[in-house]
């Protein structure tokens, strides 16, 4: 009797409950898909390709010596956001809540070993170019290699995220505090940059996956285009103030001739500006599969590390020896994108993998299965 009464009550309740029609299910799935962070796609690789080209352009210069005024302005334009963009992308596929052993195991093979190899190579190269003793500094990283060490530190800093809600809530404000305090510490082993760019890394990890669908909407892309143009014009208008030393995020406030409060305000303002500009650039990049561009965009670490010694050669050998030959500077500017593509190509990757990915190079590969 009790079972029959319960069954009739359940049946009566079902009659009064709203049914879930197929259209309702489709609508719920659409909402879920829109709110779900997107996985890696051609768009991500296209953005990475654009980002590494901007990094190389910032280091090589655009119009150096043959258009010095344009070079100064364009250089500040690129530096206002190019590293923020690159760091945001570095944080995009970093996962919070990992284990300390995993971060150390992956970081040792992916970052620290290549760091040591390129530090040694840079020391030998600079000895060849300048005659300076091949001495490895115990206080600073060679040109551009700070990024590998900082990336390792950022992955350590985000380990507590995803474990406690309080930590997740306080992560953003803490990152801003570290950014403000970065000008109060000595820049030993690029500590200032590690602290200053941490908000960009955190943004890429925690915020970017949520807003990616929004960035691809036509109206948002139109607004992003207007914002990027306005931002670049603003940088050009302020170029006489020479804000590049602040954009580098590599000096203490005292060394910049500023007190801690004014320095922190400038540093935070420039970082916010750079991150917003970076997001605007992302919105403008095509989401289509662009063939070779999309394929090469997966290997930006090769272009980043390989362009560093080439930049050394340009600055310490080629440019000083070709001061009266502006066509050389033109050729360097035109070579930025082709060089970047070649540096990420399969033949160059096979040739340089022992230095860029040494652990992957020595890892035994499974033998192909035999087919009968």
CSV table of C-alpha atoms in Angstrom, one decimal:
chain,number,residue,atom,x,y,z
A,1,UNK,CA,0.0,0.0,0.0
A,2,UNK,CA,2.8,2.4,0.9
A,3,UNK,CA,4.7,1.6,-2.3
A,4,UNK,CA,1.6,2.2,-4.4
A,5,UNK,CA,0.8,5.5,-2.7
A,6,UNK,CA,4.3,6.7,-3.2
A,7,UNK,CA,4.2,5.7,-6.9
A,8,UNK,CA,1.0,7.6,-7.5
A,9,UNK,CA,2.4,10.7,-5.7
A,10,UNK,CA,5.5,10.7,-7.9
A,11,UNK,CA,3.4,10.3,-11.0
A,12,UNK,CA,1.2,13.2,-10.0
A,13,UNK,CA,4.3,15.3,-9.2
A,14,UNK,CA,5.7,14.6,-12.7
A,15,UNK,CA,2.5,15.9,-14.3
A,16,UNK,CA,2.8,19.2,-12.5
A,17,UNK,CA,6.6,19.7,-13.2
A,18,UNK,CA,7.6,21.5,-16.4
A,19,UNK,CA,9.0,19.2,-19.0
A,20,UNK,CA,12.4,19.7,-20.5
A,21,UNK,CA,11.8,20.0,-24.2
A,22,UNK,CA,14.6,19.4,-26.7
A,23,UNK,CA,14.7,23.2,-27.4
A,24,UNK,CA,15.3,23.8,-23.7
A,25,UNK,CA,18.1,21.3,-23.6
A,26,UNK,CA,19.7,22.9,-26.7
A,27,UNK,CA,19.5,26.3,-25.1
A,28,UNK,CA,21.0,25.0,-21.9
A,29,UNK,CA,23.8,23.4,-23.8
A,30,UNK,CA,24.5,26.6,-25.7
A,31,UNK,CA,24.7,28.6,-22.5
A,32,UNK,CA,27.0,26.0,-21.0
A,33,UNK,CA,29.2,26.0,-24.1
A,34,UNK,CA,29.4,29.8,-24.1
A,35,UNK,CA,30.5,29.9,-20.5
A,36,UNK,CA,32.9,27.0,-20.8
A,37,UNK,CA,36.6,28.0,-21.2
A,38,UNK,CA,37.8,27.2,-24.7
A,39,UNK,CA,40.5,24.7,-25.3
A,40,UNK,CA,43.5,25.3,-27.5
A,41,UNK,CA,42.6,26.2,-31.0
A,42,UNK,CA,44.0,27.8,-34.2
A,43,UNK,CA,43.2,31.2,-32.7
A,44,UNK,CA,45.6,30.6,-29.8
A,45,UNK,CA,48.4,29.6,-32.1
A,46,UNK,CA,47.7,32.6,-34.4
A,47,UNK,CA,47.9,35.0,-31.4
A,48,UNK,CA,51.1,33.3,-30.3
A,49,UNK,CA,52.6,33.8,-33.8
A,50,UNK,CA,51.7,37.5,-33.7
A,51,UNK,CA,53.1,37.9,-30.2
A,52,UNK,CA,56.5,36.4,-31.0
A,53,UNK,CA,56.8,38.6,-34.1
A,54,UNK,CA,56.1,41.6,-31.9
A,55,UNK,CA,58.8,40.5,-29.4
A,56,UNK,CA,61.4,40.1,-32.2
A,57,UNK,CA,60.3,43.5,-33.7
A,58,UNK,CA,60.7,45.1,-30.3
A,59,UNK,CA,64.2,43.7,-29.9
A,60,UNK,CA,65.4,44.3,-33.4
A,61,UNK,CA,63.8,47.7,-33.9
A,62,UNK,CA,61.7,49.0,-36.8
A,63,UNK,CA,63.4,51.5,-39.1
A,64,UNK,CA,66.5,51.7,-36.9
A,65,UNK,CA,69.0,54.4,-38.2
A,66,UNK,CA,67.3,54.9,-41.5
A,67,UNK,CA,64.1,56.3,-39.8
A,68,UNK,CA,65.3,57.1,-36.3
A,69,UNK,CA,62.3,59.1,-35.2
A,70,UNK,CA,59.9,56.4,-36.4
A,71,UNK,CA,62.0,53.8,-34.8
A,72,UNK,CA,61.8,55.5,-31.4
A,73,UNK,CA,58.1,55.9,-31.6
A,74,UNK,CA,57.4,52.4,-32.9
A,75,UNK,CA,59.7,50.9,-30.4
A,76,UNK,CA,57.7,52.5,-27.5
A,77,UNK,CA,54.5,51.3,-29.1
A,78,UNK,CA,55.6,47.7,-29.2
A,79,UNK,CA,57.2,47.8,-25.7
A,80,UNK,CA,54.0,49.2,-24.3
A,81,UNK,CA,52.2,45.8,-24.6
A,82,UNK,CA,54.3,43.1,-26.3
A,83,UNK,CA,55.7,41.5,-23.1
A,84,UNK,CA,52.3,41.7,-21.4
A,85,UNK,CA,50.9,39.9,-24.4
A,86,UNK,CA,53.6,37.2,-24.3
A,87,UNK,CA,53.2,36.7,-20.6
A,88,UNK,CA,49.4,36.5,-20.8
A,89,UNK,CA,49.7,33.8,-23.4
A,90,UNK,CA,52.3,32.0,-21.2
A,91,UNK,CA,49.7,31.9,-18.4
A,92,UNK,CA,46.8,30.8,-20.7
A,93,UNK,CA,47.5,27.1,-20.5
A,94,UNK,CA,49.0,26.9,-17.0
A,95,UNK,CA,46.9,24.9,-14.7
A,96,UNK,CA,46.3,25.9,-11.1
A,97,UNK,CA,46.3,23.5,-8.2
A,98,UNK,CA,49.2,21.3,-9.5
A,99,UNK,CA,51.7,19.6,-7.3
A,100,UNK,CA,55.1,21.0,-6.3
A,101,UNK,CA,56.9,17.9,-7.6
A,102,UNK,CA,55.2,18.2,-11.0
A,103,UNK,CA,56.1,21.9,-11.4
A,104,UNK,CA,59.7,21.1,-10.5
A,105,UNK,CA,59.9,18.1,-12.8
A,106,UNK,CA,58.4,19.9,-15.8
A,107,UNK,CA,60.1,23.2,-15.0
A,108,UNK,CA,63.5,21.5,-14.7
A,109,UNK,CA,63.3,20.0,-18.2
A,110,UNK,CA,61.4,22.6,-20.0
A,111,UNK,CA,62.9,25.8,-18.5
A,112,UNK,CA,65.9,25.4,-16.2
A,113,UNK,CA,68.0,23.2,-18.4
A,114,UNK,CA,67.5,25.3,-21.5
A,115,UNK,CA,68.2,28.4,-19.3
A,116,UNK,CA,71.6,27.0,-18.3
A,117,UNK,CA,72.5,26.0,-21.8
A,118,UNK,CA,71.6,29.4,-23.3
A,119,UNK,CA,73.4,31.2,-20.5
A,120,UNK,CA,76.6,29.3,-21.3
A,121,UNK,CA,76.1,29.9,-25.0
A,122,UNK,CA,75.5,33.6,-24.5
A,123,UNK,CA,78.7,33.9,-22.4
A,124,UNK,CA,80.7,32.3,-25.2
A,125,UNK,CA,79.1,34.4,-27.8
A,126,UNK,CA,79.6,37.7,-26.0
A,127,UNK,CA,83.3,36.8,-25.5
A,128,UNK,CA,83.5,36.3,-29.2
A,129,UNK,CA,81.7,39.6,-30.1
A,130,UNK,CA,83.2,41.9,-27.5
A,131,UNK,CA,86.3,40.2,-26.2
A,132,UNK,CA,84.9,40.2,-22.6
A,133,UNK,CA,85.8,37.3,-20.4
A,134,UNK,CA,83.4,34.4,-20.6
A,135,UNK,CA,82.1,34.9,-17.0
A,136,UNK,CA,78.6,33.9,-16.0
A,137,UNK,CA,77.0,36.5,-13.8
A,138,UNK,CA,75.8,35.5,-10.4
A,139,UNK,CA,73.3,38.4,-10.1
A,140,UNK,CA,71.6,38.8,-13.5
A,141,UNK,CA,70.5,36.7,-16.4
A,142,UNK,CA,71.8,37.4,-19.9
A,143,UNK,CA,69.7,39.3,-22.4
A,144,UNK,CA,66.1,38.0,-22.6
A,145,UNK,CA,66.7,34.8,-20.6
A,146,UNK,CA,64.9,36.2,-17.6
A,147,UNK,CA,61.6,35.0,-19.1
A,148,UNK,CA,62.5,31.3,-18.5
A,149,UNK,CA,63.3,31.8,-14.9
A,150,UNK,CA,60.3,34.1,-14.3
A,151,UNK,CA,57.9,31.5,-16.0
A,152,UNK,CA,59.2,28.9,-13.6
A,153,UNK,CA,58.5,31.2,-10.6
A,154,UNK,CA,55.0,32.1,-11.9
A,155,UNK,CA,54.1,28.5,-12.0
A,156,UNK,CA,55.2,28.1,-8.4
A,157,UNK,CA,53.2,31.2,-7.3
A,158,UNK,CA,50.0,29.8,-8.7
A,159,UNK,CA,50.2,26.5,-7.0
A,160,UNK,CA,47.9,27.4,-4.1
A,161,UNK,CA,45.2,28.5,-6.5
A,162,UNK,CA,42.2,26.2,-7.0
A,163,UNK,CA,42.7,24.7,-3.5
A,164,UNK,CA,41.1,27.3,-1.2
A,165,UNK,CA,38.5,29.9,-2.2
A,166,UNK,CA,40.1,32.5,0.0
A,167,UNK,CA,43.4,32.2,-1.9
A,168,UNK,CA,41.5,32.5,-5.2
A,169,UNK,CA,39.8,35.7,-4.1
A,170,UNK,CA,43.0,37.2,-2.8
A,171,UNK,CA,45.2,36.2,-5.7
A,172,UNK,CA,44.3,39.3,-7.8
A,173,UNK,CA,44.9,41.9,-5.1
A,174,UNK,CA,48.1,40.1,-4.1
A,175,UNK,CA,49.4,40.2,-7.6
A,176,UNK,CA,48.7,44.0,-7.7
A,177,UNK,CA,50.6,44.4,-4.4
A,178,UNK,CA,53.6,42.4,-5.8
A,179,UNK,CA,53.5,44.7,-8.9
A,180,UNK,CA,53.5,47.8,-6.7
A,181,UNK,CA,56.3,46.4,-4.5
A,182,UNK,CA,58.5,45.3,-7.4
A,183,UNK,CA,60.2,48.7,-7.5
A,184,UNK,CA,61.4,48.4,-3.9
A,185,UNK,CA,63.5,45.2,-4.4
A,186,UNK,CA,66.9,44.8,-6.1
A,187,UNK,CA,66.7,43.4,-9.6
A,188,UNK,CA,68.7,40.3,-8.8
A,189,UNK,CA,68.0,37.7,-11.4
A,190,UNK,CA,65.2,39.8,-12.8
A,191,UNK,CA,63.2,39.7,-9.6
A,192,UNK,CA,61.5,43.0,-10.4
A,193,UNK,CA,60.2,41.7,-13.7
A,194,UNK,CA,59.0,38.4,-12.1
A,195,UNK,CA,56.9,40.4,-9.6
A,196,UNK,CA,55.8,43.1,-12.1
A,197,UNK,CA,54.5,40.7,-14.8
A,198,UNK,CA,52.9,38.3,-12.5
A,199,UNK,CA,49.5,40.0,-12.8
A,200,UNK,CA,49.6,39.4,-16.6
A,201,UNK,CA,50.4,35.7,-16.1
A,202,UNK,CA,47.6,35.4,-13.6
A,203,UNK,CA,45.2,37.2,-16.0
A,204,UNK,CA,46.1,34.8,-18.7
A,205,UNK,CA,45.5,31.8,-16.5
A,206,UNK,CA,42.3,32.8,-14.7
A,207,UNK,CA,40.5,35.4,-16.8
A,208,UNK,CA,41.4,34.9,-20.4
A,209,UNK,CA,39.8,31.5,-20.8
A,210,UNK,CA,36.5,33.0,-19.6
A,211,UNK,CA,36.5,36.0,-22.0
A,212,UNK,CA,37.7,34.4,-25.2
A,213,UNK,CA,34.3,33.7,-26.6
A,214,UNK,CA,33.5,37.4,-26.0
A,215,UNK,CA,36.6,38.6,-27.7
A,216,UNK,CA,35.6,36.9,-31.0
A,217,UNK,CA,32.3,38.8,-31.3
A,218,UNK,CA,32.2,41.2,-34.2
A,219,UNK,CA,31.2,44.2,-32.1
A,220,UNK,CA,33.9,43.5,-29.6
A,221,UNK,CA,36.5,43.3,-32.4
A,222,UNK,CA,35.4,46.6,-33.8
A,223,UNK,CA,35.7,48.2,-30.4
A,224,UNK,CA,39.1,46.5,-29.9
A,225,UNK,CA,40.3,48.0,-33.2
A,226,UNK,CA,39.4,51.5,-32.1
A,227,UNK,CA,41.0,51.0,-28.7
A,228,UNK,CA,44.3,49.6,-30.2
A,229,UNK,CA,44.5,52.5,-32.6
A,230,UNK,CA,43.7,55.0,-29.9
A,231,UNK,CA,46.3,53.4,-27.6
A,232,UNK,CA,49.0,53.5,-30.2
A,233,UNK,CA,48.3,57.2,-30.9
A,234,UNK,CA,48.5,57.9,-27.2
A,235,UNK,CA,51.9,56.2,-26.9
A,236,UNK,CA,53.1,58.2,-30.0
A,237,UNK,CA,51.8,61.4,-28.4
A,238,UNK,CA,53.7,60.7,-25.2
A,239,UNK,CA,56.8,59.4,-26.9
A,240,UNK,CA,58.8,62.6,-25.9
A,241,UNK,CA,58.5,61.5,-22.3
A,242,UNK,CA,60.5,58.3,-23.0
A,243,UNK,CA,58.4,55.9,-21.0
A,244,UNK,CA,60.3,52.9,-22.3
A,245,UNK,CA,62.5,52.6,-19.1
A,246,UNK,CA,59.2,52.2,-17.2
A,247,UNK,CA,57.8,49.8,-19.7
A,248,UNK,CA,60.7,47.5,-19.3
A,249,UNK,CA,59.7,46.9,-15.7
A,250,UNK,CA,63.3,46.3,-14.7
A,251,UNK,CA,64.4,49.1,-12.4
A,252,UNK,CA,63.8,50.2,-8.9
A,253,UNK,CA,61.8,53.4,-8.2
A,254,UNK,CA,64.8,55.0,-6.7
A,255,UNK,CA,66.8,54.4,-9.9
A,256,UNK,CA,64.0,55.9,-11.9
A,257,UNK,CA,64.1,59.1,-9.8
A,258,UNK,CA,60.7,58.5,-8.3
A,259,UNK,CA,59.2,57.9,-4.9
A,260,UNK,CA,57.4,54.6,-4.1
A,261,UNK,CA,53.9,55.9,-4.4
A,262,UNK,CA,54.3,57.8,-7.7
A,263,UNK,CA,56.4,54.9,-9.1
A,264,UNK,CA,53.8,52.3,-8.1
A,265,UNK,CA,51.1,54.3,-9.7
A,266,UNK,CA,53.0,54.6,-13.0
A,267,UNK,CA,54.0,51.0,-12.9
A,268,UNK,CA,50.4,49.8,-12.3
A,269,UNK,CA,49.0,52.2,-14.9
A,270,UNK,CA,51.4,51.0,-17.6
A,271,UNK,CA,50.8,47.4,-16.8
A,272,UNK,CA,47.0,47.8,-17.0
A,273,UNK,CA,47.4,49.7,-20.2
A,274,UNK,CA,49.7,47.0,-21.7
A,275,UNK,CA,47.3,44.2,-20.7
A,276,UNK,CA,44.3,46.0,-22.1
A,277,UNK,CA,46.2,46.6,-25.3
A,278,UNK,CA,47.2,43.0,-25.4
A,279,UNK,CA,43.6,41.8,-25.1
A,280,UNK,CA,42.7,44.2,-27.9
A,281,UNK,CA,45.4,42.7,-30.1
A,282,UNK,CA,44.1,39.2,-29.3
A,283,UNK,CA,40.5,40.2,-30.4
A,284,UNK,CA,41.8,41.4,-33.8
A,285,UNK,CA,43.6,38.1,-34.6
A,286,UNK,CA,41.7,35.7,-36.9
A,287,UNK,CA,40.3,32.6,-35.4
A,288,UNK,CA,40.6,30.7,-38.7
A,289,UNK,CA,43.2,28.1,-39.3
A,290,UNK,CA,45.8,30.0,-41.2
A,291,UNK,CA,47.8,27.0,-42.3
A,292,UNK,CA,51.6,27.4,-41.7
A,293,UNK,CA,51.0,30.4,-39.4
A,294,UNK,CA,48.8,28.3,-37.1
A,295,UNK,CA,51.2,25.4,-37.2
A,296,UNK,CA,54.2,27.4,-36.4
A,297,UNK,CA,52.4,29.3,-33.6
A,298,UNK,CA,52.8,26.2,-31.4
A,299,UNK,CA,56.6,26.6,-31.3
A,300,UNK,CA,57.1,30.2,-30.2
A,301,UNK,CA,59.7,29.1,-27.6
A,302,UNK,CA,62.1,28.2,-30.4
A,303,UNK,CA,61.7,31.7,-32.0
A,304,UNK,CA,62.1,33.4,-28.6
A,305,UNK,CA,65.3,31.6,-27.6
A,306,UNK,CA,66.9,31.6,-31.0
A,307,UNK,CA,66.3,35.2,-31.7
A,308,UNK,CA,68.3,36.2,-28.5
A,309,UNK,CA,71.8,35.3,-29.8
A,310,UNK,CA,70.9,36.8,-33.2
A,311,UNK,CA,69.9,40.0,-31.5
A,312,UNK,CA,73.3,40.0,-29.8
A,313,UNK,CA,75.0,39.7,-33.1
A,314,UNK,CA,73.0,42.5,-34.6
A,315,UNK,CA,73.6,44.9,-31.7
A,316,UNK,CA,77.3,44.2,-31.1
A,317,UNK,CA,78.6,43.4,-34.6
A,318,UNK,CA,76.2,44.1,-37.5
A,319,UNK,CA,74.8,47.5,-36.5
A,320,UNK,CA,78.1,49.0,-35.3
A,321,UNK,CA,79.9,47.9,-38.5
A,322,UNK,CA,77.2,49.2,-40.8
A,323,UNK,CA,76.4,52.7,-39.4
A,324,UNK,CA,76.6,54.3,-42.8
A,325,UNK,CA,74.5,51.7,-44.6
A,326,UNK,CA,70.8,52.3,-43.9
A,327,UNK,CA,69.8,49.5,-46.3
A,328,UNK,CA,71.1,47.0,-43.8
A,329,UNK,CA,68.6,48.3,-41.2
A,330,UNK,CA,65.9,48.1,-43.8
A,331,UNK,CA,66.9,44.5,-44.5
A,332,UNK,CA,66.8,43.7,-40.8
A,333,UNK,CA,63.3,45.2,-40.4
A,334,UNK,CA,62.0,43.2,-43.4
A,335,UNK,CA,63.6,40.0,-42.1
A,336,UNK,CA,61.7,40.0,-38.8
A,337,UNK,CA,58.7,37.9,-39.9
A,338,UNK,CA,60.7,35.5,-42.2
A,339,UNK,CA,63.3,34.9,-39.5
A,340,UNK,CA,60.6,34.2,-37.0
A,341,UNK,CA,59.0,31.7,-39.3
A,342,UNK,CA,62.3,30.0,-40.1
A,343,UNK,CA,63.2,29.8,-36.4
A,344,UNK,CA,60.0,27.8,-35.8
A,345,UNK,CA,60.2,25.6,-38.9
A,346,UNK,CA,60.7,21.8,-38.6
A,347,UNK,CA,64.3,21.7,-39.9
A,348,UNK,CA,65.4,24.4,-37.4
A,349,UNK,CA,63.5,22.7,-34.6
A,350,UNK,CA,65.3,19.4,-35.3
A,351,UNK,CA,68.6,21.1,-35.4
A,352,UNK,CA,68.2,23.2,-32.2
A,353,UNK,CA,66.1,20.8,-30.1
A,354,UNK,CA,69.1,19.7,-28.0
A,355,UNK,CA,69.3,23.3,-26.6
A,356,UNK,CA,65.6,24.4,-26.7
A,357,UNK,CA,64.1,21.1,-25.6
A,358,UNK,CA,67.0,19.0,-24.3
A,359,UNK,CA,64.9,16.6,-22.2
A,360,UNK,CA,62.6,15.9,-25.1
A,361,UNK,CA,65.6,15.4,-27.3
A,362,UNK,CA,67.1,12.7,-25.1
A,363,UNK,CA,63.8,11.0,-24.2
A,364,UNK,CA,63.5,7.6,-25.8
A,365,UNK,CA,60.9,7.5,-28.5
A,366,UNK,CA,58.6,4.5,-28.8
A,367,UNK,CA,59.4,2.3,-31.7
A,368,UNK,CA,56.6,2.2,-34.4
A,369,UNK,CA,54.4,-0.9,-34.1
A,370,UNK,CA,54.9,-3.5,-36.7
A,371,UNK,CA,52.0,-4.3,-38.9
A,372,UNK,CA,51.5,-7.8,-40.3
